[in-house]
Short mmCIF file of C-alpha atoms and ligand atoms in Angstrom, two decimals:
data_model
loop_
_atom_site.label_atom_id
_atom_site.label_comp_id
_atom_site.label_asym_id
_atom_site.label_seq_id
_atom_site.Cartn_x
_atom_site.Cartn_y
_atom_site.Cartn_z
CA MET A 155 68.17 114.52 109.98
CA ASN A 156 71.89 115.64 110.86
CA THR A 157 73.55 113.81 113.40
CA LYS A 158 76.89 114.81 115.32
CA SER A 159 77.39 111.23 116.87
CA GLY A 160 80.01 109.00 115.42
CA ALA A 161 80.08 105.93 113.55
CA ILE A 162 82.29 102.73 112.95
CA LEU A 163 83.60 101.39 109.66
CA VAL A 164 84.99 97.75 110.00
CA LEU A 165 87.50 96.71 107.45
CA SER A 166 88.31 93.01 107.19
CA GLY A 167 90.03 90.65 104.92
CA PRO A 168 92.92 88.53 104.37
CA SER A 169 96.39 89.81 105.19
CA GLY A 170 97.69 91.09 101.93
CA ALA A 171 94.55 92.03 100.31
CA GLY A 172 95.26 95.89 100.52
CA LYS A 173 93.42 97.02 103.43
CA SER A 174 96.18 99.47 104.69
CA SER A 175 96.83 100.68 101.13
CA LEU A 176 93.26 101.40 100.84
CA ILE A 177 92.93 103.23 104.02
CA ARG A 178 96.13 105.31 103.15
CA LYS A 179 94.41 106.33 99.97
CA ILE A 180 91.09 107.34 101.02
CA MET A 181 92.13 109.00 104.32
CA ASP A 182 92.19 112.76 103.25
CA ASP A 183 88.71 112.12 101.23
CA ILE A 184 86.29 111.05 103.86
CA GLY A 185 86.06 113.87 106.80
CA PRO A 186 87.01 113.45 110.43
CA ILE A 187 88.16 109.99 111.18
CA TYR A 188 89.93 108.08 113.73
CA PHE A 189 92.02 105.14 112.61
CA SER A 190 92.12 102.62 115.59
CA ILE A 191 95.54 101.52 116.40
CA SER A 192 95.34 98.14 117.73
CA THR A 193 97.26 96.40 120.47
CA THR A 194 99.22 93.24 119.45
CA THR A 195 101.97 90.75 120.91
CA ARG A 196 103.20 90.04 117.32
CA ALA A 197 106.77 91.06 116.42
CA MET A 198 107.16 94.34 114.79
CA ARG A 199 107.82 94.16 110.99
CA GLU A 200 110.40 96.17 108.98
CA GLY A 201 109.15 99.61 108.43
CA GLU A 202 106.53 99.63 111.12
CA ALA A 203 106.53 101.93 114.06
CA ASP A 204 105.23 101.43 117.62
CA GLY A 205 102.23 103.59 118.40
CA ARG A 206 101.54 104.27 114.63
CA ASP A 207 101.00 100.95 113.11
CA TYR A 208 100.34 98.94 116.30
CA HIS A 209 100.94 99.31 120.02
CA PHE A 210 103.56 96.40 120.38
CA VAL A 211 103.26 94.79 123.63
CA THR A 212 104.42 91.60 125.62
CA LYS A 213 101.66 88.64 126.27
CA GLU A 214 102.05 89.56 129.93
CA VAL A 215 100.73 93.27 129.35
CA PHE A 216 98.31 92.16 126.83
CA ALA A 217 97.06 89.62 129.64
CA GLN A 218 96.79 92.71 132.16
CA GLU A 219 94.92 94.79 129.78
CA ILE A 220 92.36 92.02 129.23
CA GLU A 221 91.97 91.69 133.02
CA GLU A 222 91.37 95.65 133.31
CA GLU A 223 88.76 95.23 130.70
CA MET A 224 90.61 97.88 128.41
CA PHE A 225 89.61 96.08 125.04
CA LEU A 226 86.39 96.65 123.02
CA GLU A 227 87.24 93.20 121.65
CA TYR A 228 90.43 91.12 121.25
CA ALA A 229 91.35 87.91 119.49
CA VAL A 230 94.09 85.50 118.60
CA VAL A 231 95.00 85.74 115.05
CA HIS A 232 97.68 83.65 113.52
CA GLY A 233 98.91 82.74 117.07
CA ASN A 234 99.21 86.25 118.31
CA TYR A 235 96.92 88.43 120.37
CA TYR A 236 95.46 91.62 118.79
CA GLY A 237 92.88 93.89 120.65
CA THR A 238 91.04 97.11 120.16
CA SER A 239 91.09 99.55 123.17
CA LEU A 240 88.12 100.92 124.17
CA GLY A 241 88.99 104.31 125.65
CA PRO A 242 90.15 106.19 122.14
CA VAL A 243 87.16 104.79 120.44
CA LYS A 244 84.86 106.19 122.83
CA LYS A 245 86.51 109.52 122.69
CA ALA A 246 86.41 109.49 119.02
CA LEU A 247 82.84 108.58 118.60
CA LYS A 248 82.03 111.42 120.99
CA GLU A 249 83.88 113.70 118.83
CA GLY A 250 81.54 112.63 115.81
CA LYS A 251 84.30 111.03 114.14
CA LEU A 252 84.09 107.98 111.82
CA VAL A 253 86.09 105.51 113.79
CA ILE A 254 87.98 103.08 111.25
CA PHE A 255 88.92 99.43 112.38
CA ASP A 256 91.15 96.97 110.52
CA ILE A 257 90.23 93.79 112.43
CA ASP A 258 89.71 89.96 111.62
CA VAL A 259 86.32 88.31 111.32
CA GLN A 260 86.11 87.66 114.96
CA GLY A 261 86.73 91.23 115.88
CA HIS A 262 83.78 92.12 113.42
CA ASP A 263 81.72 89.70 115.21
CA ALA A 264 82.41 91.19 118.62
CA VAL A 265 81.93 94.86 117.39
CA GLN A 266 78.57 93.85 115.71
CA ASN A 267 77.23 92.39 118.94
CA ARG A 268 78.13 95.52 120.77
CA LEU A 269 77.73 98.44 118.44
CA SER A 270 75.77 97.11 115.52
CA ASP A 271 73.48 100.21 115.19
CA ILE A 272 76.40 102.53 114.25
CA THR A 273 78.63 99.92 112.34
CA THR A 274 79.01 99.30 108.73
CA SER A 275 81.25 96.59 107.54
CA VAL A 276 83.37 95.84 104.61
CA PHE A 277 85.18 92.65 103.74
CA ILE A 278 88.14 93.59 101.41
CA THR A 279 89.86 90.60 99.21
CA THR A 280 92.07 90.12 96.05
CA PRO A 281 90.42 88.66 93.03
CA THR A 282 91.91 85.18 93.65
CA LEU A 283 93.95 83.25 96.14
CA GLN A 284 96.96 83.22 93.77
CA GLU A 285 96.89 86.97 93.73
CA LEU A 286 97.00 87.15 97.44
CA LYS A 287 99.94 84.85 97.44
CA THR A 288 101.65 87.16 94.83
CA ARG A 289 101.14 90.30 97.00
CA LEU A 290 102.32 88.58 100.13
CA LEU A 291 105.44 87.33 98.57
CA ASN A 292 105.96 90.90 96.87
CA ARG A 293 105.48 92.65 100.10
CA SER A 294 108.46 90.52 101.69
CA THR A 295 107.54 91.22 105.12
CA ASP A 296 106.67 87.61 106.05
CA SER A 297 108.49 84.35 105.98
CA ASP A 298 107.36 81.51 103.82
CA GLU A 299 106.03 79.88 106.78
CA VAL A 300 103.96 82.87 107.98
CA ILE A 301 102.79 83.47 104.24
CA ALA A 302 101.46 79.66 104.18
CA LYS A 303 99.67 80.23 107.43
CA ARG A 304 98.00 83.35 106.18
CA LEU A 305 96.92 81.97 103.10
CA GLU A 306 95.33 79.09 105.03
CA MET A 307 93.60 81.51 107.24
CA ALA A 308 92.50 83.39 104.23
CA LYS A 309 90.51 80.53 102.97
CA ARG A 310 88.60 80.24 106.12
CA GLU A 311 88.07 83.97 106.20
CA VAL A 312 86.48 84.35 102.90
CA GLN A 313 83.72 81.74 103.92
CA ARG A 314 82.43 84.77 105.99
CA ILE A 315 81.97 87.36 103.48
CA SER A 316 77.84 87.21 103.96
CA GLU A 317 78.36 88.34 107.33
CA TYR A 318 79.66 91.79 106.18
CA ASP A 319 77.53 94.47 104.44
CA PHE A 320 80.05 95.06 101.51
CA LEU A 321 82.40 93.32 99.39
CA ILE A 322 85.48 94.92 97.71
CA VAL A 323 87.69 93.11 95.45
CA ASN A 324 90.84 95.17 95.45
CA ASP A 325 91.87 94.37 91.77
CA ASP A 326 92.48 97.94 90.60
CA LEU A 327 93.52 100.11 93.53
CA ASP A 328 92.07 103.21 92.31
CA GLU A 329 88.80 101.79 91.44
CA ALA A 330 88.79 100.19 94.90
CA ALA A 331 89.47 103.24 96.68
CA ALA A 332 86.71 104.99 94.93
CA VAL A 333 83.97 102.52 96.12
CA LEU A 334 85.61 102.50 99.76
CA VAL A 335 85.21 106.37 99.76
CA ASN A 336 81.34 105.89 98.91
CA ILE A 337 81.14 103.47 101.54
CA ALA A 338 82.93 105.53 104.37
CA LYS A 339 80.74 108.63 103.57
CA ALA A 340 77.64 106.51 103.84
CA ALA A 341 78.60 104.80 107.15
CA ARG A 342 79.08 108.25 108.60
CA MET A 343 75.21 108.67 107.99
CA LYS A 344 74.28 105.67 109.53
CA ILE A 345 71.72 106.85 112.51
CA PRO A 346 71.57 105.04 115.88
CA THR A 347 68.34 103.40 116.55
CA LEU A 348 67.93 105.75 119.74
CA GLN A 349 68.14 108.85 117.62
CA ILE A 350 65.67 107.46 114.95
CA ASN A 351 63.21 106.83 117.96
CA GLU A 352 63.70 110.55 118.99
CA PHE A 353 63.25 111.78 115.49
CA VAL A 354 60.11 109.83 115.04
CA GLN A 355 58.59 111.30 118.29
CA THR A 356 59.28 114.92 117.52
CA TRP A 357 58.31 114.41 113.95
CA GLU A 358 54.84 113.54 115.26
CA GLU A 359 54.50 116.08 118.00
CA LYS A 360 55.70 119.07 116.05
CA ALA A 361 52.89 121.04 114.14
P1 ADP B 511 96.78 94.38 104.20
O1 ADP B 511 96.97 95.72 104.79
O2 ADP B 511 95.51 94.00 103.74
O3 ADP B 511 97.71 93.20 104.89
P2 ADP B 511 98.47 95.87 102.24
O4 ADP B 511 97.94 97.11 102.26
O5 ADP B 511 99.74 95.82 103.12
O6 ADP B 511 97.59 94.71 102.59
O7 ADP B 511 98.91 95.34 100.72
C1 ADP B 511 99.51 94.15 100.47
C2 ADP B 511 100.71 94.39 99.36
O8 ADP B 511 99.84 94.36 98.14
C3 ADP B 511 101.37 95.70 99.38
O9 ADP B 511 102.85 95.19 98.86
C4 ADP B 511 100.56 96.63 98.52
O10 ADP B 511 101.52 97.48 98.02
C5 ADP B 511 99.92 95.66 97.59
N1 ADP B 511 98.84 95.99 96.85
C6 ADP B 511 97.65 96.45 97.62
N2 ADP B 511 96.77 96.94 96.66
C7 ADP B 511 96.95 96.35 95.50
C8 ADP B 511 96.34 96.32 94.28
N3 ADP B 511 95.31 96.77 93.98
N4 ADP B 511 97.17 95.78 93.19
C9 ADP B 511 98.33 95.39 93.23
N5 ADP B 511 98.96 95.31 94.54
C10 ADP B 511 98.37 95.92 95.57
P1 5GP B 512 98.64 91.74 110.50
O1 5GP B 512 99.60 90.98 111.56
O2 5GP B 512 98.96 91.47 109.22
O3 5GP B 512 98.96 93.24 110.82
O4 5GP B 512 97.18 91.59 111.00
C1 5GP B 512 96.80 90.21 111.03
C2 5GP B 512 95.30 90.27 111.01
O5 5GP B 512 94.86 90.77 112.41
C3 5GP B 512 94.44 91.16 110.30
O6 5GP B 512 93.41 90.22 109.61
C4 5GP B 512 93.95 92.26 110.92
O7 5GP B 512 92.71 92.68 110.56
C5 5GP B 512 93.75 91.64 112.35
N1 5GP B 512 93.79 92.59 113.44
C6 5GP B 512 94.72 93.75 113.53
N2 5GP B 512 94.18 94.24 114.66
C7 5GP B 512 93.23 93.69 115.18
C8 5GP B 512 92.38 93.97 116.43
O8 5GP B 512 92.51 94.73 117.20
N3 5GP B 512 91.57 92.92 116.63
C9 5GP B 512 91.27 91.88 115.97
N4 5GP B 512 90.13 91.03 116.15
N5 5GP B 512 91.88 91.63 114.69
C10 5GP B 512 92.90 92.54 114.27
#
């Protein structure tokens, strides 16, 4: 059964686990994708660009977009607002693309509630908490205070791994990327319930 409708791949995991690195690595190997660019009220980091990494907006603009029901989901993470805009996601799904989200555990919850039958989810983490700390320190994008906050948050996030379809321990980047390629390809093949029902019906009717 070949389906042309799109699918969703949710990636979650502690900040610093390597989600962005992995996405960059597999991007050209998994067919047509749309990487959802979230909107956030957090400050832009050095090396980030507006419209590429995030849509950076003020709290007022974010509040207005909530009011206008522009988000598929939104959440407060580490004290800042983050949200996924619905419009581009709908368009990409219609075009049959694999839509990739880098969102937190709350966002995953919301997406599962609304679109579970086309969603595959992966939790990505480091082998240990200590390794996460090392990577955040090496990345040098956050202050000590922000890093401490992210580590505390990480301890809570890993408690929710069982809510995900897959777990990737990002120890060796190449190995983790190879696993993610397989999951992304399988995610694209996930069939919505409606299509399964249609298939069963015509399968029975056809001679
Ligand atoms: P996230 O997007 O999850 O916040 P990043 O992709 O920014 O994480 O990775 C955090 C830091 O860890 C970066 O400096 C990145 O180069 C490094 N990193 C990612 N994967 C690995 C790995 N497997 N081994 C060592 N360092 C890694
Ligand atoms: P960072 O500030 O490191 O870019 O992201 C912090 C956290 O926010 C990460 O766990 C990331 O997955 C999450 N995040 C990014 N965009 C969104 C979003 O649109 N919705 C939700 N719920 N979480 C997001």
